[in-house]
PDB file of C-alpha atoms in Angstrom:
ATOM      1  CA  MET P   1     -70.227 -16.481  56.128  1.00 43.00           C
ATOM      2  CA  TYR P   2     -69.878 -15.812  52.490  1.00 44.00           C
ATOM      3  CA  PHE P   3     -66.160 -16.503  52.697  1.00 49.00           C
ATOM      4  CA  LYS P   4     -66.764 -19.847  54.411  1.00 49.00           C
ATOM      5  CA  ASN P   5     -68.970 -21.061  51.614  1.00 48.00           C
ATOM      6  CA  ALA P   6     -66.798 -19.751  48.767  1.00 49.00           C
ATOM      7  CA  PHE P   7     -63.391 -20.744  50.132  1.00 50.00           C
ATOM      8  CA  SER P   8     -62.253 -23.646  52.185  1.00 50.00           C
ATOM      9  CA  GLU P   9     -61.070 -23.237  55.763  1.00 50.00           C
ATOM     10  CA  SER P  10     -57.341 -23.291  54.815  1.00 51.00           C
ATOM     11  CA  TYR P  11     -57.601 -20.036  52.892  1.00 51.00           C
ATOM     12  CA  ASP P  12     -59.176 -17.950  55.625  1.00 50.00           C
ATOM     13  CA  ILE P  13     -57.204 -14.696  55.613  1.00 51.00           C
ATOM     14  CA  ILE P  14     -57.500 -13.947  59.281  1.00 52.00           C
ATOM     15  CA  THR P  15     -56.975 -17.414  60.799  1.00 53.00           C
ATOM     16  CA  LYS P  16     -54.052 -18.941  58.887  1.00 56.00           C
ATOM     17  CA  GLY P  17     -51.331 -16.251  58.484  1.00 58.00           C
ATOM     18  CA  GLY P  18     -53.416 -14.253  56.046  1.00 63.00           C
ATOM     19  CA  ARG P  19     -52.871 -11.081  58.024  1.00 73.00           C
ATOM     20  CA  MET P  20     -49.117 -11.221  57.177  1.00 75.00           C
ATOM     21  CA  ASN P  21     -49.882 -11.706  53.492  1.00 79.00           C
ATOM     22  CA  THR P  22     -52.277  -8.779  53.560  1.00 82.00           C
ATOM     23  CA  ILE P  23     -49.702  -6.522  55.159  1.00 85.00           C
ATOM     24  CA  LEU P  24     -47.061  -7.690  52.703  1.00 87.00           C
ATOM     25  CA  LEU P  25     -49.396  -7.059  49.759  1.00 88.00           C
ATOM     26  CA  GLY P  26     -50.219  -3.630  51.175  1.00 89.00           C
ATOM     27  CA  ILE P  27     -46.517  -2.751  51.457  1.00 92.00           C
ATOM     28  CA  ILE P  28     -45.875  -3.960  47.901  1.00 93.00           C
ATOM     29  CA  ALA P  29     -48.845  -1.941  46.632  1.00 93.00           C
ATOM     30  CA  ALA P  30     -47.628   1.163  48.483  1.00 93.00           C
ATOM     31  CA  LEU P  31     -44.107   0.722  47.060  1.00 94.00           C
ATOM     32  CA  PHE P  32     -45.554   0.268  43.599  1.00 92.00           C
ATOM     33  CA  LEU P  33     -47.614   3.428  44.036  1.00 92.00           C
ATOM     34  CA  VAL P  34     -44.534   5.365  45.200  1.00 92.00           C
ATOM     35  CA  LEU P  35     -42.564   4.008  42.250  1.00 91.00           C
ATOM     36  CA  VAL P  36     -45.285   5.047  39.800  1.00 90.00           C
ATOM     37  CA  VAL P  37     -45.598   8.490  41.397  1.00 90.00           C
ATOM     38  CA  TYR P  38     -41.794   8.898  41.134  1.00 89.00           C
ATOM     39  CA  LEU P  39     -41.580   7.580  37.547  1.00 90.00           C
ATOM     40  CA  ILE P  40     -44.304   9.822  36.096  1.00 91.00           C
ATOM     41  CA  PRO P  41     -42.356  13.085  36.538  1.00 90.00           C
ATOM     42  CA  LEU P  42     -39.174  11.281  35.522  1.00 91.00           C
ATOM     43  CA  LEU P  43     -40.780  10.059  32.303  1.00 91.00           C
ATOM     44  CA  LEU P  44     -42.210  13.527  31.609  1.00 92.00           C
ATOM     45  CA  GLU P  45     -38.771  15.075  32.117  1.00 93.00           C
ATOM     46  CA  LEU P  46     -37.224  12.394  29.882  1.00 93.00           C
ATOM     47  CA  LYS P  47     -39.800  13.205  27.198  1.00 93.00           C
ATOM     48  CA  LYS P  48     -38.913  16.922  27.408  1.00 94.00           C
ATOM     49  CA  THR P  49     -35.218  16.056  27.179  1.00 94.00           C
ATOM     50  CA  VAL P  50     -35.750  13.877  24.119  1.00 93.00           C
ATOM     51  CA  ILE P  51     -37.765  16.632  22.435  1.00 93.00           C
ATOM     52  CA  SER P  52     -35.073  19.175  23.274  1.00 91.00           C
ATOM     53  CA  VAL P  53     -32.313  16.911  21.934  1.00 89.00           C
ATOM     54  CA  ARG P  54     -34.308  16.276  18.766  1.00 88.00           C
ATOM     55  CA  ASN P  55     -34.873  20.011  18.207  1.00 88.00           C
ATOM     56  CA  THR P  56     -31.235  20.831  18.886  1.00 86.00           C
ATOM     57  CA  THR P  57     -30.091  18.065  16.582  1.00 83.00           C
ATOM     58  CA  GLU P  58     -32.413  19.182  13.814  1.00 82.00           C
ATOM     59  CA  ASN P  59     -31.369  22.815  14.216  1.00 84.00           C
ATOM     60  CA  ASN P  60     -27.646  21.993  14.195  1.00 82.00           C
ATOM     61  CA  LEU P  61     -27.520  19.048  11.818  1.00 82.00           C
ATOM     62  CA  ASN P  62     -29.815  20.315   9.088  1.00 82.00           C
ATOM     63  CA  PRO P  63     -27.525  23.230   8.136  1.00 84.00           C
ATOM     64  CA  ALA P  64     -24.517  20.905   8.340  1.00 83.00           C
ATOM     65  CA  LEU P  65     -26.259  18.354   6.117  1.00 85.00           C
ATOM     66  CA  GLU P  66     -27.229  21.038   3.615  1.00 87.00           C
ATOM     67  CA  GLU P  67     -23.650  22.304   3.545  1.00 90.00           C
ATOM     68  CA  LEU P  68     -22.402  18.747   3.124  1.00 90.00           C
ATOM     69  CA  GLN P  69     -24.753  18.250   0.184  1.00 93.00           C
ATOM     70  CA  LEU P  70     -23.477  21.461  -1.411  1.00 93.00           C
ATOM     71  CA  THR P  71     -19.907  20.309  -0.850  1.00 94.00           C
ATOM     72  CA  LEU P  72     -20.659  16.953  -2.455  1.00 94.00           C
ATOM     73  CA  LYS P  73     -22.239  18.706  -5.455  1.00 94.00           C
ATOM     74  CA  SER P  74     -19.140  20.893  -5.756  1.00 94.00           C
ATOM     75  CA  LEU P  75     -16.920  17.832  -5.596  1.00 94.00           C
ATOM     76  CA  ARG P  76     -18.962  16.182  -8.335  1.00 94.00           C
ATOM     77  CA  ILE P  77     -18.642  19.280 -10.509  1.00 94.00           C
ATOM     78  CA  ILE P  78     -14.889  19.421  -9.867  1.00 94.00           C
ATOM     79  CA  SER P  79     -14.467  15.724 -10.676  1.00 94.00           C
ATOM     80  CA  ASN P  80     -16.465  16.183 -13.894  1.00 92.00           C
ATOM     81  CA  ASN P  81     -14.247  19.139 -14.816  1.00 93.00           C
ATOM     82  CA  VAL P  82     -11.146  17.069 -14.070  1.00 93.00           C
ATOM     83  CA  ASN P  83     -12.524  14.308 -16.303  1.00 91.00           C
ATOM     84  CA  ASP P  84     -13.143  16.825 -19.101  1.00 91.00           C
ATOM     85  CA  ILE P  85      -9.650  18.276 -18.708  1.00 93.00           C
ATOM     86  CA  THR P  86      -8.185  14.773 -18.710  1.00 92.00           C
ATOM     87  CA  GLU P  87      -9.987  14.010 -21.963  1.00 91.00           C
ATOM     88  CA  ASP P  88      -8.684  17.281 -23.435  1.00 90.00           C
ATOM     89  CA  VAL P  89      -5.148  16.442 -22.338  1.00 91.00           C
ATOM     90  CA  LYS P  90      -5.486  12.991 -23.896  1.00 90.00           C
ATOM     91  CA  GLY P  91      -6.622  14.628 -27.137  1.00 89.00           C
ATOM     92  CA  VAL P  92      -3.709  17.080 -27.079  1.00 90.00           C
ATOM     93  CA  THR P  93      -1.277  14.266 -26.304  1.00 91.00           C
ATOM     94  CA  GLY P  94      -2.668  12.272 -29.221  1.00 90.00           C
ATOM     95  CA  SER P  95      -2.264  15.301 -31.482  1.00 90.00           C
ATOM     96  CA  ILE P  96       1.306  15.862 -30.265  1.00 92.00           C
ATOM     97  CA  THR P  97       2.087  12.191 -30.903  1.00 91.00           C
ATOM     98  CA  GLU P  98       0.622  12.456 -34.382  1.00 91.00           C
ATOM     99  CA  VAL P  99       2.587  15.647 -35.122  1.00 91.00           C
ATOM    100  CA  SER P 100       5.815  14.102 -33.810  1.00 91.00           C
ATOM    101  CA  THR P 101       5.228  11.063 -36.045  1.00 92.00           C
ATOM    102  CA  LYS P 102       4.759  13.332 -39.045  1.00 91.00           C
ATOM    103  CA  ILE P 103       7.844  15.381 -38.131  1.00 91.00           C
ATOM    104  CA  PHE P 104       9.836  12.156 -37.845  1.00 90.00           C
ATOM    105  CA  ALA P 105       8.573  11.064 -41.278  1.00 90.00           C
ATOM    106  CA  VAL P 106       9.457  14.475 -42.777  1.00 90.00           C
ATOM    107  CA  ASN P 107      12.870  14.267 -41.106  1.00 90.00           C
ATOM    108  CA  ARG P 108      13.505  10.837 -42.654  1.00 90.00           C
ATOM    109  CA  THR P 109      12.411  12.166 -46.039  1.00 88.00           C
ATOM    110  CA  ILE P 110      14.693  15.192 -45.690  1.00 88.00           C
ATOM    111  CA  ASP P 111      17.567  12.934 -44.622  1.00 86.00           C
ATOM    112  CA  ALA P 112      16.937  10.699 -47.640  1.00 85.00           C
ATOM    113  CA  LEU P 113      16.683  13.688 -49.954  1.00 83.00           C
ATOM    114  CA  SER P 114      19.758  15.333 -48.488  1.00 82.00           C
ATOM    115  CA  SER P 115      21.784  12.159 -48.840  1.00 83.00           C
ATOM    116  CA  MET P 116      20.505  11.788 -52.409  1.00 84.00           C
ATOM    117  CA  ALA P 117      21.290  15.459 -53.061  1.00 80.00           C
ATOM    118  CA  SER P 118      24.736  14.979 -51.559  1.00 82.00           C
ATOM    119  CA  VAL P 119      25.326  11.971 -53.771  1.00 83.00           C
ATOM    120  CA  ARG P 120      24.077  13.908 -56.806  1.00 83.00           C
ATOM    121  CA  ALA P 121      26.133  16.973 -55.909  1.00 83.00           C
ATOM    122  CA  LEU P 122      29.230  14.857 -55.420  1.00 85.00           C
ATOM    123  CA  SER P 123      28.454  12.993 -58.630  1.00 86.00           C
ATOM    124  CA  LEU P 124      27.925  16.297 -60.446  1.00 85.00           C
ATOM    125  CA  LYS P 125      31.145  17.672 -59.021  1.00 85.00           C
ATOM    126  CA  ALA P 126      33.014  14.562 -60.031  1.00 87.00           C
ATOM    127  CA  GLY P 127      31.422  14.695 -63.499  1.00 87.00           C
ATOM    128  CA  VAL P 128      32.136  18.405 -63.931  1.00 87.00           C
ATOM    129  CA  SER P 129      35.707  18.063 -62.729  1.00 88.00           C
ATOM    130  CA  ALA P 130      36.204  15.039 -65.013  1.00 88.00           C
ATOM    131  CA  ALA P 131      34.666  16.952 -67.913  1.00 87.00           C
ATOM    132  CA  VAL P 132      36.773  20.030 -67.238  1.00 88.00           C
ATOM    133  CA  THR P 133      39.896  17.904 -66.916  1.00 89.00           C
ATOM    134  CA  TYR P 134      39.066  16.068 -70.121  1.00 87.00           C
ATOM    135  CA  LEU P 135      38.313  19.314 -71.907  1.00 85.00           C
ATOM    136  CA  ILE P 136      41.489  20.973 -70.727  1.00 86.00           C
ATOM    137  CA  THR P 137      43.500  17.909 -71.555  1.00 85.00           C
ATOM    138  CA  ASN P 138      42.017  17.697 -75.066  1.00 83.00           C
ATOM    139  CA  LEU P 139      42.459  21.409 -75.642  1.00 83.00           C
ATOM    140  CA  LEU P 140      46.083  21.172 -74.640  1.00 80.00           C
ATOM    141  CA  LYS P 141      46.574  18.153 -76.835  1.00 79.00           C
ATOM    142  CA  LYS P 142      44.972  19.906 -79.813  1.00 74.00           C
ATOM    143  CA  GLY P 143      47.257  22.843 -79.270  1.00 63.00           C
ATOM    144  CA  ASP P 144      50.198  20.445 -79.379  1.00 65.00           C
ATOM    145  CA  ARG P 145      48.983  18.892 -82.610  1.00 60.00           C
ATOM    146  CA  GLN P 146      48.680  21.987 -84.584  1.00 56.00           C
TER     147      GLN P 146
END
């Protein structure tokens, strides 16, 4: 009687195909219950697997990451040393360039001095030989005059 007052005649569960809907809803509820009962252990097992994977990853990756950080620090130190050595080599190369420039300048000076000395020596030789020739010639002429 309560159902007749609350609902109209067309929604009566027993008289108008409602029994089929009730059975269908019962089957769906039972399937949902089976699905939930099946998924709970599956989700628990999945949670355990995720925890295990996380622990394994942390245990294996943390040492690898620490070693990688040490390797990167070593590479930075090596690159800094290479930079320092490069600067030293640049300094040495600059010094060698400066020394070679000075040696070239000294070489030009020596060449100039040697050519001047050669000219002076040749001039002195020519002057001495001219003086000796003149002296000998005059001495011989004086001997002829006496």
